[in-house]
Coordinates of C-alpha atoms in Angstrom, one line a residue:
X1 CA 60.4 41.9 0.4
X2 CA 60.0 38.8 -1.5
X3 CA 63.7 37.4 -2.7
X4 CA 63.7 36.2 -6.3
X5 CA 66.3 35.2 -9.2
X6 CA 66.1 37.3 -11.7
X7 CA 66.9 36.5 -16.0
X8 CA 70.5 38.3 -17.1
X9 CA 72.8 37.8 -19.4
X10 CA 76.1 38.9 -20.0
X11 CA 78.1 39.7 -23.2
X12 CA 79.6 36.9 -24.9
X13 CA 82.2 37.6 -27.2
X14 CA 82.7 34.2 -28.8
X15 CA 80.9 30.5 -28.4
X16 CA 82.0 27.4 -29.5
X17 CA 80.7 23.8 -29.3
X18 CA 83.7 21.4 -28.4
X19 CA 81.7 18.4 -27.5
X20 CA 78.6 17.1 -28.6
X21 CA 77.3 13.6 -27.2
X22 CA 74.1 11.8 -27.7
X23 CA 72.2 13.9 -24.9
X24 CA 73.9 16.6 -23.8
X25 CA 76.7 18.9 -25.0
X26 CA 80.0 20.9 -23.8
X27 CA 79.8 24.6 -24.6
X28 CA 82.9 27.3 -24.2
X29 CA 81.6 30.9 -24.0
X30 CA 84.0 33.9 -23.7
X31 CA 82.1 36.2 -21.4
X32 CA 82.5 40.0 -20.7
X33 CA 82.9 40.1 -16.5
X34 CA 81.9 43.3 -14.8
X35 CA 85.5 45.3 -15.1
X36 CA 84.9 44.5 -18.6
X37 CA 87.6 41.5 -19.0
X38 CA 86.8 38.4 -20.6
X39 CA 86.9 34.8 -19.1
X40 CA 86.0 31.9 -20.5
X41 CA 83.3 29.4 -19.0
X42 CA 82.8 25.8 -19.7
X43 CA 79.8 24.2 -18.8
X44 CA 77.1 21.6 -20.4
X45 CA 74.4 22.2 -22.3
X46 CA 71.2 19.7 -20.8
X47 CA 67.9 19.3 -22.0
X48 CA 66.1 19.7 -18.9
X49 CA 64.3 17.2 -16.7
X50 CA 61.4 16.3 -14.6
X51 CA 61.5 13.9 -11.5
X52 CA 58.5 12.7 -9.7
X53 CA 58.3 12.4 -5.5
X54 CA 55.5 9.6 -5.6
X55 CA 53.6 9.5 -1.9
X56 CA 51.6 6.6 -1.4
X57 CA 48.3 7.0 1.3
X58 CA 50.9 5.4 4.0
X59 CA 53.2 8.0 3.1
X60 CA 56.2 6.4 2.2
X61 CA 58.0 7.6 -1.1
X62 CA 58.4 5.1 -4.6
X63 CA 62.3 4.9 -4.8
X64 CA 64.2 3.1 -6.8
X65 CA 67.7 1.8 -6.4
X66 CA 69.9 2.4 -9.7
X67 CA 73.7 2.7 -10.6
X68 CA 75.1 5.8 -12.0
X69 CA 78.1 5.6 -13.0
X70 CA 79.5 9.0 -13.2
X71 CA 79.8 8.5 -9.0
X72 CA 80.8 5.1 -9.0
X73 CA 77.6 4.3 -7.1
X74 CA 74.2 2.6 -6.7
X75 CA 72.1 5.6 -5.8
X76 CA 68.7 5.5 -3.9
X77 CA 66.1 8.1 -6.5
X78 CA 62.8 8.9 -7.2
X79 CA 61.6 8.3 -10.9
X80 CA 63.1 11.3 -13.1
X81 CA 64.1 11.2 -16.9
X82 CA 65.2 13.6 -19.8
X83 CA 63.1 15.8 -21.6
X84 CA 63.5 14.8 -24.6
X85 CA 61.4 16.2 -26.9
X86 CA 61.8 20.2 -27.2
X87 CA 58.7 22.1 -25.8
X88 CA 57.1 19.3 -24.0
X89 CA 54.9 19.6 -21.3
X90 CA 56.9 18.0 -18.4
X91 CA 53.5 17.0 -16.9
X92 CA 53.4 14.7 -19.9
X93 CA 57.1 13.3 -19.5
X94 CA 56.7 13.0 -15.6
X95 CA 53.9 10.5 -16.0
X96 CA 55.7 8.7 -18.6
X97 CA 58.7 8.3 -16.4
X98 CA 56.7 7.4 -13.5
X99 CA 54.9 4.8 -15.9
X100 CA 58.2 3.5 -17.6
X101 CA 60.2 3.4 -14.3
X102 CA 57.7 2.2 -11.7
X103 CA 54.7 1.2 -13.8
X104 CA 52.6 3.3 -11.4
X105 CA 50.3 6.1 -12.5
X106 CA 48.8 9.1 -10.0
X107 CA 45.6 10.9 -10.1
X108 CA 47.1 13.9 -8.1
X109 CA 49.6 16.1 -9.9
X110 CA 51.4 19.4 -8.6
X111 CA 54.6 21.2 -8.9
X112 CA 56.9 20.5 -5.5
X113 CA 59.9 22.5 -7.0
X114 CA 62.1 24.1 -9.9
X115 CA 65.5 23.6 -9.6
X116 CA 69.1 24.2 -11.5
X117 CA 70.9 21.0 -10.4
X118 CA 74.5 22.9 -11.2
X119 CA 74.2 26.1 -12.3
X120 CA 78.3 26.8 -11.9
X121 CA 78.9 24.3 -14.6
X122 CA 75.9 22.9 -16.7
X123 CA 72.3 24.6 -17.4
X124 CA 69.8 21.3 -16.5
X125 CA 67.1 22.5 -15.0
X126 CA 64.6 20.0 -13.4
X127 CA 61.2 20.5 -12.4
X128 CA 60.1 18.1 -9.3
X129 CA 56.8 16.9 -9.2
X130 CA 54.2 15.9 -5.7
X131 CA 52.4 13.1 -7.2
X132 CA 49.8 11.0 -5.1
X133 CA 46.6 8.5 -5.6
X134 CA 48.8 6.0 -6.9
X135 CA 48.0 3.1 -8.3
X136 CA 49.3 0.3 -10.3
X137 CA 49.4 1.1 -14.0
X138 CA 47.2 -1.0 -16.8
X139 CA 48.9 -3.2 -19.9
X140 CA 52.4 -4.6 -20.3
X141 CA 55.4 -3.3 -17.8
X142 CA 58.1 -0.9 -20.2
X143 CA 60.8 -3.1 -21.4
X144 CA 63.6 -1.0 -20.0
X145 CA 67.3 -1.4 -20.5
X146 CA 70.8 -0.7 -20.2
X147 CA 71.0 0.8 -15.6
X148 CA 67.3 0.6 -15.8
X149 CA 67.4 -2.9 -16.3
X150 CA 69.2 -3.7 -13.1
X151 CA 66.7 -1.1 -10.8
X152 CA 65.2 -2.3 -7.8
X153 CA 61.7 -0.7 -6.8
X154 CA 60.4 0.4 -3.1
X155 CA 58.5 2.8 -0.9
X156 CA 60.0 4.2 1.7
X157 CA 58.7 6.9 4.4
X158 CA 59.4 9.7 3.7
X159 CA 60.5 10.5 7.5
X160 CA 63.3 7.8 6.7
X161 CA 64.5 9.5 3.1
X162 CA 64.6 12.9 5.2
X163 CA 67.3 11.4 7.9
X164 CA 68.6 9.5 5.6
X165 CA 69.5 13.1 3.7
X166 CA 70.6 14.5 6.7
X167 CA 72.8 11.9 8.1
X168 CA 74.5 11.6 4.4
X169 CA 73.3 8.2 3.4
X170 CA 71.2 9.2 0.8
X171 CA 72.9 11.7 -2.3
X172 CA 70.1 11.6 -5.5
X173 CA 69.5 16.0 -5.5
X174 CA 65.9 15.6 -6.9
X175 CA 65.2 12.8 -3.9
X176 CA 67.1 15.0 -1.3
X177 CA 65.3 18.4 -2.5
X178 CA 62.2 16.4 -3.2
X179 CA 62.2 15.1 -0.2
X180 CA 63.1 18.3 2.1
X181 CA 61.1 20.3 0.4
X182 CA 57.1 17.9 1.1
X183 CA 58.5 18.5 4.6
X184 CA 58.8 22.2 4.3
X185 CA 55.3 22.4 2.3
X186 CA 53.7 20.3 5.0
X187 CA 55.0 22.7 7.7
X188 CA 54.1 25.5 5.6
X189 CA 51.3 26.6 3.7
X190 CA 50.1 22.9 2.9
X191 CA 49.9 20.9 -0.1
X192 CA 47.0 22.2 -1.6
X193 CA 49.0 25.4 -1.8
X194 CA 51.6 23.7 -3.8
X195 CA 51.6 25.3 -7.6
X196 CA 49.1 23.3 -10.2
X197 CA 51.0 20.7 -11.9
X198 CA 50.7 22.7 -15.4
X199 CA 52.3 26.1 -13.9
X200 CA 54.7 28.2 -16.1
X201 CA 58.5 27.2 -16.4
X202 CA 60.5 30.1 -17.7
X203 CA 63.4 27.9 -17.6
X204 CA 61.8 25.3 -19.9
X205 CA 58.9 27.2 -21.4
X206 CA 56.2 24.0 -22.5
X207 CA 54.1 23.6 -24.4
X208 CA 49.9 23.1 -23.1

């Protein structure tokens, strides 16, 4: 038996958009539960992203140290950014984040993971990326700004981003899951097993 989620979608009787900022969105949805009452569900509406778990030939992990302030804290990550641009390939936007963020670029692409960050109260879906053959990036650095101007940049083993995840020093979900889940595909099948880098992504269909 192979375990799977499965699309569904329940009636909604009424929608309305009570927030709308410059990214995201809130959404209210009155949906039809199973005894056939209504309840309504708040949650935000997200673009979608891609994040990028960079291994170097020493295999340590590109990390970088940025504030979010949401959590009132300076949070250890791997490069990840918006999609921003409906129907892109998030191939494409990876490397640009791993480009803008780390001025890095990687001859080795493949999909690590697909996950729903918070599926009980916003719809972002991110797609994780295994990237490796690094190498410095040509031309000028990204001018970045704004919590990206403030980032520190490292490379970390990856053995010390996995203890760090279990002994609750590190809290970043796409380094955590990134992270856990190189181990589990190491232990596994192997990397070259890992999906290619362009496979389909019915949450955030792309596209070529």
């Amino acid at each position: 038996m192979t375990i799977r989620d499965t699309p569904e979608e329940w009636e909604i009787r009424a929608t309305a958009t009570p927030f709308t900022g410059n990214k995201t969105s809130v959404r209210t949805d009155d949906v039809v539960m199973p005894d056939g009452t209504v309840a309504r569900r708040d949650y935000q509406v997200h673009p979608g992203s891609v994040a990028v778990l960079a291994l170097d030939e020493q295999d340590r992990v590109l990390v970088i140290h940025q504030y979010r302030h949401p959590v009132r804290q300076r949070l250890w990550e791997i490069p990840a950014g918006l999609l921003d641009i409906p129907g892109e390939n998030p191939l494409h936007a990876a490397q640009r984040e791993l480009y803008e963020e780390a001025h890095v670029k990687a001859e080795d692409w493949r999909v690590l993971t697909d996950v729903y960050t918070t599926p009980g109260g916003c719809d972002e879906a991110v797609r994780i990326f295994l990237a490796r053959d690094l190498s410095e990036a040509e031309g000028e650095r990204f001018a970045v700004e704004d919590e990206e101007g403030d980032m520190e940049i490292a490379r970390v083993p990856l053995g010390d981003l996995v203890r760090g995840a279990l002994a609750g020093r590190l809290h970043n979900n796409c380094l955590v899951v990134g992270a856990l889940s190189l181990v589990a595909a190491r232990d596994g099948d192997g990397l070259d097993a890992l999906r290619p880098a362009d496979a389909p992504w019915p949450a955030r269909p792309f596209d070529h």
